mmCIF file of C-alpha atoms and ligand atoms in Angstrom:
data_model
loop_
_atom_site.group_PDB
_atom_site.id
_atom_site.type_symbol
_atom_site.label_atom_id
_atom_site.label_comp_id
_atom_site.label_asym_id
_atom_site.label_seq_id
_atom_site.Cartn_x
_atom_site.Cartn_y
_atom_site.Cartn_z
ATOM 1 C CA MET J 480 18.696 -2.556 3.847
ATOM 2 C CA ARG J 481 15.145 -2.259 2.563
ATOM 3 C CA LYS J 482 12.489 -0.900 4.638
ATOM 4 C CA GLN J 483 9.959 -3.293 6.174
ATOM 5 C CA ILE J 484 6.596 -1.912 6.216
ATOM 6 C CA VAL J 485 3.107 -3.204 7.343
ATOM 7 C CA ALA J 486 0.260 -0.886 6.264
ATOM 8 C CA GLY J 487 -3.385 -1.228 7.306
ATOM 9 C CA ASN J 488 -5.995 -0.241 4.804
ATOM 10 C CA TRP J 489 -9.277 0.343 6.759
ATOM 11 C CA LYS J 490 -11.106 0.966 3.483
ATOM 12 C CA MET J 491 -14.583 2.467 4.002
ATOM 13 C CA ASN J 492 -14.844 1.135 7.582
ATOM 14 C CA ASN J 493 -14.975 2.998 10.947
ATOM 15 C CA ASP J 494 -16.777 6.194 11.701
ATOM 16 C CA LEU J 495 -15.170 8.663 14.179
ATOM 17 C CA PRO J 496 -16.196 6.827 17.402
ATOM 18 C CA GLN J 497 -15.200 3.530 15.880
ATOM 19 C CA THR J 498 -11.899 5.055 14.758
ATOM 20 C CA GLN J 499 -11.163 6.235 18.347
ATOM 21 C CA LEU J 500 -11.845 2.751 19.677
ATOM 22 C CA LEU J 501 -9.443 1.149 17.265
ATOM 23 C CA ILE J 502 -6.884 3.781 17.958
ATOM 24 C CA ASP J 503 -7.245 3.059 21.630
ATOM 25 C CA ASP J 504 -6.653 -0.635 20.986
ATOM 26 C CA LEU J 505 -3.749 -0.069 18.668
ATOM 27 C CA LYS J 506 -1.977 2.111 21.334
ATOM 28 C CA LYS J 507 -2.149 -0.818 23.721
ATOM 29 C CA GLN J 508 -0.203 -3.044 21.412
ATOM 30 C CA LYS J 509 3.473 -3.767 21.735
ATOM 31 C CA LEU J 510 5.766 -3.254 18.705
ATOM 32 C CA THR J 511 8.398 -5.925 18.744
ATOM 33 C CA SER J 512 9.564 -5.603 15.214
ATOM 34 C CA ASP J 513 11.481 -3.119 13.206
ATOM 35 C CA ALA J 514 8.840 -2.647 10.558
ATOM 36 C CA GLU J 515 7.334 0.708 9.807
ATOM 37 C CA VAL J 516 3.649 0.711 10.634
ATOM 38 C CA MET J 517 0.908 2.617 8.919
ATOM 39 C CA ILE J 518 -2.735 2.878 8.983
ATOM 40 C CA ALA J 519 -5.023 4.279 6.392
ATOM 41 C CA PRO J 520 -8.462 5.421 7.781
ATOM 42 C CA THR J 521 -11.026 7.199 5.764
ATOM 43 C CA PHE J 522 -10.628 10.799 4.632
ATOM 44 C CA THR J 523 -12.955 12.024 7.373
ATOM 45 C CA ASN J 524 -10.936 10.590 10.114
ATOM 46 C CA LEU J 525 -7.418 11.382 8.899
ATOM 47 C CA TRP J 526 -6.877 14.501 10.928
ATOM 48 C CA HIS J 527 -8.213 12.928 14.072
ATOM 49 C CA ALA J 528 -6.045 9.844 13.616
ATOM 50 C CA PHE J 529 -3.022 11.931 12.683
ATOM 51 C CA GLU J 530 -3.301 13.978 16.030
ATOM 52 C CA ALA J 531 -3.875 10.815 17.960
ATOM 53 C CA PHE J 532 -0.765 9.106 16.726
ATOM 54 C CA ARG J 533 1.480 12.184 16.675
ATOM 55 C CA GLN J 534 3.766 10.865 19.418
ATOM 56 C CA GLU J 535 3.529 7.102 18.371
ATOM 57 C CA HIS J 536 5.297 4.893 15.875
ATOM 58 C CA ILE J 537 2.348 4.745 13.716
ATOM 59 C CA GLU J 538 2.010 6.764 10.522
ATOM 60 C CA VAL J 539 -1.342 7.777 9.286
ATOM 61 C CA ILE J 540 -1.695 7.576 5.533
ATOM 62 C CA ALA J 541 -4.352 8.146 2.958
ATOM 63 C CA GLN J 542 -6.281 5.591 0.796
ATOM 64 C CA ASN J 543 -6.356 7.718 -2.340
ATOM 65 C CA MET J 544 -6.232 11.339 -3.858
ATOM 66 C CA HIS J 545 -6.927 13.264 -6.983
ATOM 67 C CA PHE J 546 -4.134 14.258 -9.341
ATOM 68 C CA SER J 547 -5.295 17.907 -9.447
ATOM 69 C CA GLU J 548 -4.268 20.634 -6.953
ATOM 70 C CA SER J 549 -7.706 21.961 -6.570
ATOM 71 C CA GLY J 550 -10.703 22.764 -8.720
ATOM 72 C CA ALA J 551 -14.115 21.487 -9.838
ATOM 73 C CA TYR J 552 -13.668 17.911 -8.841
ATOM 74 C CA THR J 553 -16.626 17.234 -6.476
ATOM 75 C CA GLY J 554 -15.946 14.742 -3.810
ATOM 76 C CA GLU J 555 -12.177 14.651 -4.387
ATOM 77 C CA VAL J 556 -9.169 15.425 -2.265
ATOM 78 C CA SER J 557 -5.697 16.633 -3.334
ATOM 79 C CA ALA J 558 -2.213 15.906 -2.338
ATOM 80 C CA SER J 559 -1.732 19.347 -0.709
ATOM 81 C CA MET J 560 -5.017 18.922 1.268
ATOM 82 C CA LEU J 561 -3.671 15.722 2.636
ATOM 83 C CA LYS J 562 -0.353 17.297 3.446
ATOM 84 C CA SER J 563 -2.191 20.133 5.241
ATOM 85 C CA VAL J 564 -3.615 17.581 7.700
ATOM 86 C CA GLY J 565 -0.086 15.927 8.264
ATOM 87 C CA ILE J 566 -0.451 13.102 5.719
ATOM 88 C CA GLU J 567 2.806 12.135 4.048
ATOM 89 C CA THR J 568 1.980 8.862 2.401
ATOM 90 C CA VAL J 569 -0.809 7.843 0.101
ATOM 91 C CA ILE J 570 -1.973 4.444 -1.348
ATOM 92 C CA LEU J 571 -2.619 4.750 -4.957
ATOM 93 C CA GLY J 572 -3.963 2.224 -7.511
ATOM 94 C CA HIS J 573 -5.638 -0.077 -5.125
ATOM 95 C CA SER J 574 -7.620 -2.689 -7.156
ATOM 96 C CA GLU J 575 -10.963 -1.465 -5.599
ATOM 97 C CA ARG J 576 -10.308 1.838 -7.145
ATOM 98 C CA ARG J 577 -9.353 0.428 -10.364
ATOM 99 C CA ALA J 578 -12.413 -1.893 -10.505
ATOM 100 C CA TYR J 579 -15.198 0.258 -8.881
ATOM 101 C CA PHE J 580 -13.991 3.737 -9.805
ATOM 102 C CA ASN J 581 -12.501 3.104 -13.134
ATOM 103 C CA GLU J 582 -8.934 4.211 -12.317
ATOM 104 C CA THR J 583 -6.769 3.709 -15.276
ATOM 105 C CA ASP J 584 -2.975 3.342 -15.454
ATOM 106 C CA GLU J 585 -2.944 6.749 -17.107
ATOM 107 C CA MET J 586 -4.739 8.426 -14.206
ATOM 108 C CA LEU J 587 -2.556 6.562 -11.805
ATOM 109 C CA ALA J 588 0.443 7.944 -13.586
ATOM 110 C CA LYS J 589 -0.815 11.382 -12.948
ATOM 111 C CA LYS J 590 -1.589 10.722 -9.316
ATOM 112 C CA VAL J 591 1.787 9.340 -8.725
ATOM 113 C CA ASP J 592 3.354 12.502 -10.323
ATOM 114 C CA ALA J 593 1.040 14.804 -8.231
ATOM 115 C CA ALA J 594 2.050 12.925 -5.036
ATOM 116 C CA LEU J 595 5.657 13.063 -5.718
ATOM 117 C CA LYS J 596 5.480 16.700 -6.821
ATOM 118 C CA ASN J 597 4.026 17.524 -3.274
ATOM 119 C CA GLY J 598 6.715 15.504 -1.591
ATOM 120 C CA MET J 599 4.640 12.590 -0.624
ATOM 121 C CA ARG J 600 5.522 8.886 -0.545
ATOM 122 C CA VAL J 601 3.286 6.626 -2.652
ATOM 123 C CA ILE J 602 2.339 2.977 -1.892
ATOM 124 C CA PHE J 603 1.504 1.958 -5.443
ATOM 125 C CA CYS J 604 -0.793 -1.126 -5.701
ATOM 126 C CA PHE J 605 -1.218 -3.310 -8.761
ATOM 127 C CA GLY J 606 -1.844 -7.072 -9.395
ATOM 128 C CA GLU J 607 -3.541 -9.507 -11.698
ATOM 129 C CA GLU J 608 -7.217 -10.957 -11.769
ATOM 130 C CA LEU J 609 -7.795 -14.646 -11.398
ATOM 131 C CA ALA J 610 -8.517 -14.852 -14.969
ATOM 132 C CA ASP J 611 -4.988 -13.593 -15.823
ATOM 133 C CA ARG J 612 -3.372 -16.026 -13.564
ATOM 134 C CA LYS J 613 -5.491 -18.973 -14.844
ATOM 135 C CA ALA J 614 -4.311 -17.944 -18.387
ATOM 136 C CA GLY J 615 -0.593 -17.785 -17.107
ATOM 137 C CA ASN J 616 -0.602 -13.990 -17.972
ATOM 138 C CA GLU J 617 -0.013 -12.644 -14.577
ATOM 139 C CA GLU J 618 3.519 -11.485 -15.215
ATOM 140 C CA ASN J 619 2.565 -9.561 -18.341
ATOM 141 C CA VAL J 620 -0.363 -7.837 -16.535
ATOM 142 C CA VAL J 621 1.890 -6.863 -13.770
ATOM 143 C CA GLU J 622 4.653 -5.580 -15.818
ATOM 144 C CA SER J 623 2.225 -3.461 -17.886
ATOM 145 C CA GLN J 624 0.644 -1.944 -14.817
ATOM 146 C CA ILE J 625 4.179 -1.001 -13.550
ATOM 147 C CA LYS J 626 5.394 0.240 -16.827
ATOM 148 C CA ASN J 627 2.339 2.357 -17.636
ATOM 149 C CA ALA J 628 2.153 4.186 -14.249
ATOM 150 C CA LEU J 629 5.926 4.391 -13.220
ATOM 151 C CA PHE J 630 8.278 3.961 -16.026
ATOM 152 C CA HIS J 631 8.207 7.740 -16.806
ATOM 153 C CA LEU J 632 9.704 8.454 -13.380
ATOM 154 C CA ASP J 633 13.379 8.985 -12.725
ATOM 155 C CA GLY J 634 15.292 6.490 -10.677
ATOM 156 C CA ASP J 635 15.593 8.995 -7.887
ATOM 157 C CA ASP J 636 11.748 9.190 -7.602
ATOM 158 C CA PHE J 637 11.822 5.620 -6.289
ATOM 159 C CA LYS J 638 13.099 6.833 -2.935
ATOM 160 C CA ASN J 639 9.449 7.839 -2.375
ATOM 161 C CA ILE J 640 7.788 4.829 -3.977
ATOM 162 C CA VAL J 641 6.762 1.514 -2.183
ATOM 163 C CA LEU J 642 5.206 -1.059 -4.400
ATOM 164 C CA ALA J 643 2.368 -3.421 -3.184
ATOM 165 C CA TYR J 644 1.702 -6.547 -5.149
ATOM 166 C CA GLU J 645 -1.815 -7.551 -4.513
ATOM 167 C CA PRO J 646 -3.303 -10.292 -6.662
ATOM 168 C CA VAL J 647 -6.931 -9.276 -7.021
ATOM 169 C CA TRP J 648 -8.037 -12.917 -6.466
ATOM 170 C CA ALA J 649 -6.556 -12.828 -2.958
ATOM 171 C CA ILE J 650 -7.925 -9.557 -1.726
ATOM 172 C CA GLY J 651 -10.701 -10.074 0.860
ATOM 173 C CA THR J 652 -11.410 -13.634 -0.333
ATOM 174 C CA GLY J 653 -9.472 -15.533 2.437
ATOM 175 C CA GLU J 654 -7.318 -16.979 -0.429
ATOM 176 C CA THR J 655 -3.842 -16.074 -0.121
ATOM 177 C CA ALA J 656 -1.018 -16.345 -2.688
ATOM 178 C CA SER J 657 1.302 -19.099 -1.549
ATOM 179 C CA PRO J 658 4.489 -17.777 -0.092
ATOM 180 C CA GLU J 659 6.314 -19.090 -3.137
ATOM 181 C CA GLN J 660 3.772 -17.467 -5.513
ATOM 182 C CA ALA J 661 4.372 -14.115 -3.723
ATOM 183 C CA GLN J 662 8.195 -14.557 -3.751
ATOM 184 C CA ASP J 663 8.153 -15.530 -7.476
ATOM 185 C CA MET J 664 6.145 -12.366 -8.393
ATOM 186 C CA HIS J 665 8.167 -10.037 -6.127
ATOM 187 C CA ALA J 666 11.364 -11.403 -7.676
ATOM 188 C CA PHE J 667 9.874 -10.719 -11.129
ATOM 189 C CA ILE J 668 8.865 -7.169 -10.044
ATOM 190 C CA ARG J 669 12.327 -6.495 -8.860
ATOM 191 C CA ASN J 670 13.856 -7.735 -12.048
ATOM 192 C CA THR J 671 11.432 -5.504 -14.033
ATOM 193 C CA LEU J 672 12.639 -2.520 -11.991
ATOM 194 C CA ASP J 673 16.397 -3.648 -12.483
ATOM 195 C CA ASN J 674 15.957 -3.772 -16.195
ATOM 196 C CA LYS J 675 14.701 -0.245 -16.398
ATOM 197 C CA PHE J 676 16.240 1.606 -13.535
ATOM 198 C CA GLY J 677 19.257 -0.614 -12.445
ATOM 199 C CA LYS J 678 20.140 -2.913 -9.726
ATOM 200 C CA ASP J 679 20.687 -0.313 -6.924
ATOM 201 C CA ILE J 680 17.176 1.166 -7.326
ATOM 202 C CA ALA J 681 15.555 -2.252 -7.651
ATOM 203 C CA ASP J 682 17.308 -3.453 -4.565
ATOM 204 C CA ALA J 683 16.297 -0.505 -2.649
ATOM 205 C CA VAL J 684 12.530 -0.449 -3.335
ATOM 206 C CA SER J 685 10.280 -2.070 -0.684
ATOM 207 C CA ILE J 686 7.696 -4.479 -2.276
ATOM 208 C CA LEU J 687 4.807 -5.225 -0.053
ATOM 209 C CA TYR J 688 2.451 -8.189 -0.511
ATOM 210 C CA GLY J 689 -1.257 -7.824 -0.115
ATOM 211 C CA GLY J 690 -4.082 -10.301 -0.193
ATOM 212 C CA SER J 691 -5.625 -12.001 2.939
ATOM 213 C CA VAL J 692 -2.560 -11.762 5.072
ATOM 214 C CA LYS J 693 -3.566 -12.974 8.596
ATOM 215 C CA PRO J 694 -1.584 -13.696 11.815
ATOM 216 C CA ASN J 695 -1.400 -17.308 10.787
ATOM 217 C CA ASN J 696 0.238 -16.780 7.467
ATOM 218 C CA ALA J 697 2.276 -13.597 7.875
ATOM 219 C CA VAL J 698 5.410 -15.261 9.205
ATOM 220 C CA GLU J 699 5.717 -17.632 6.226
ATOM 221 C CA ILE J 700 4.975 -14.853 3.771
ATOM 222 C CA PHE J 701 7.361 -12.244 5.255
ATOM 223 C CA SER J 702 10.007 -14.782 5.490
ATOM 224 C CA LYS J 703 10.510 -14.685 1.629
ATOM 225 C CA PRO J 704 13.464 -12.572 0.657
ATOM 226 C CA ASP J 705 11.759 -10.213 -1.761
ATOM 227 C CA VAL J 706 8.761 -9.706 0.490
ATOM 228 C CA ASP J 707 9.369 -6.475 2.435
ATOM 229 C CA GLY J 708 6.031 -6.331 4.250
ATOM 230 C CA GLY J 709 2.277 -6.196 3.598
ATOM 231 C CA LEU J 710 -0.719 -4.202 2.830
ATOM 232 C CA ILE J 711 -3.354 -5.548 5.085
ATOM 233 C CA GLY J 712 -7.169 -5.044 4.704
ATOM 234 C CA GLY J 713 -9.598 -7.102 6.843
ATOM 235 C CA ALA J 714 -6.976 -8.044 9.440
ATOM 236 C CA SER J 715 -6.061 -4.408 10.084
ATOM 237 C CA LEU J 716 -9.432 -3.715 11.594
ATOM 238 C CA LYS J 717 -8.616 -5.608 14.779
ATOM 239 C CA ALA J 718 -5.588 -4.205 16.645
ATOM 240 C CA GLU J 719 -4.410 -7.601 18.074
ATOM 241 C CA ASP J 720 -4.428 -9.219 14.578
ATOM 242 C CA PHE J 721 -2.720 -6.337 12.862
ATOM 243 C CA PHE J 722 -0.005 -6.209 15.503
ATOM 244 C CA ALA J 723 0.439 -9.956 15.278
ATOM 245 C CA ILE J 724 1.129 -9.437 11.568
ATOM 246 C CA VAL J 725 3.343 -6.345 12.137
ATOM 247 C CA ASN J 726 5.407 -8.373 14.762
ATOM 248 C CA ALA J 727 5.640 -11.279 12.406
ATOM 249 C CA PHE J 728 8.786 -9.737 11.157
HETATM 250 C C1 PEP Y 223 -6.233 -4.889 0.652
HETATM 251 O O1 PEP Y 223 -7.358 -4.406 0.555
HETATM 252 O O2 PEP Y 223 -5.322 -4.222 0.342
HETATM 253 C C2 PEP Y 223 -6.066 -6.138 1.164
HETATM 254 C C3 PEP Y 223 -4.965 -6.861 0.969
HETATM 255 O O3 PEP Y 223 -7.334 -6.770 1.774
HETATM 256 P P1 PEP Y 223 -7.288 -8.024 2.581
HETATM 257 O O4 PEP Y 223 -6.162 -8.161 3.504
HETATM 258 O O5 PEP Y 223 -8.664 -8.053 3.292
HETATM 259 O O6 PEP Y 223 -7.329 -9.203 1.643
#
């Protein structure tokens, strides 16, 4: 049985007092699904959030990290630094990192390696842009993003990899992929993994959907057989909305 996961990506939102308010609201919510729940605050609030959720069923995860262990990389944070404040999971390859910070597949492959080497779990994001989909090229784009960053791994490494399909045209736009579009792409992704790593691994990897998931569309999207959860941006900033999505399972 694949893990069902709902992860909230807070992006560059919430200073420390705002983080505390959202933590308080999240603690009031009732978890009625079996999904694993994660939140990704900014670096400055990771330790605080980790401490706050120590006894709770919410895992605090990071939004990014550098591939080096340490050194002259001003402004960056390494896997071992994240681990030292209790963080076991990191989001890598978010489309905003790719678009605004020029993260390439090559860099992401190194980040994935560094995270796995440090015993971390990775939520690896990828997805096509609108022009790719309009040109009917979405599967080629997604396949090459997966191949370039993950195909050098061993099948065993996939125990610590979660995939997040996030069509760029659906992120923060209010436009969601239809449940059928999400299912078709997730099935394609699983098939791509099957061809390279075999069915057992392909069947075991959780594939999340991300892109304007809200309380009113989560049930339908999560009902699709190859959709194992969601990566949630905007709606994760309100505890009630986020938990309505988590409990949509
Ligand atoms: C995201 O940033 O990963 C995301 C899916 O954002 P939103 O839910 O706001 O579209």
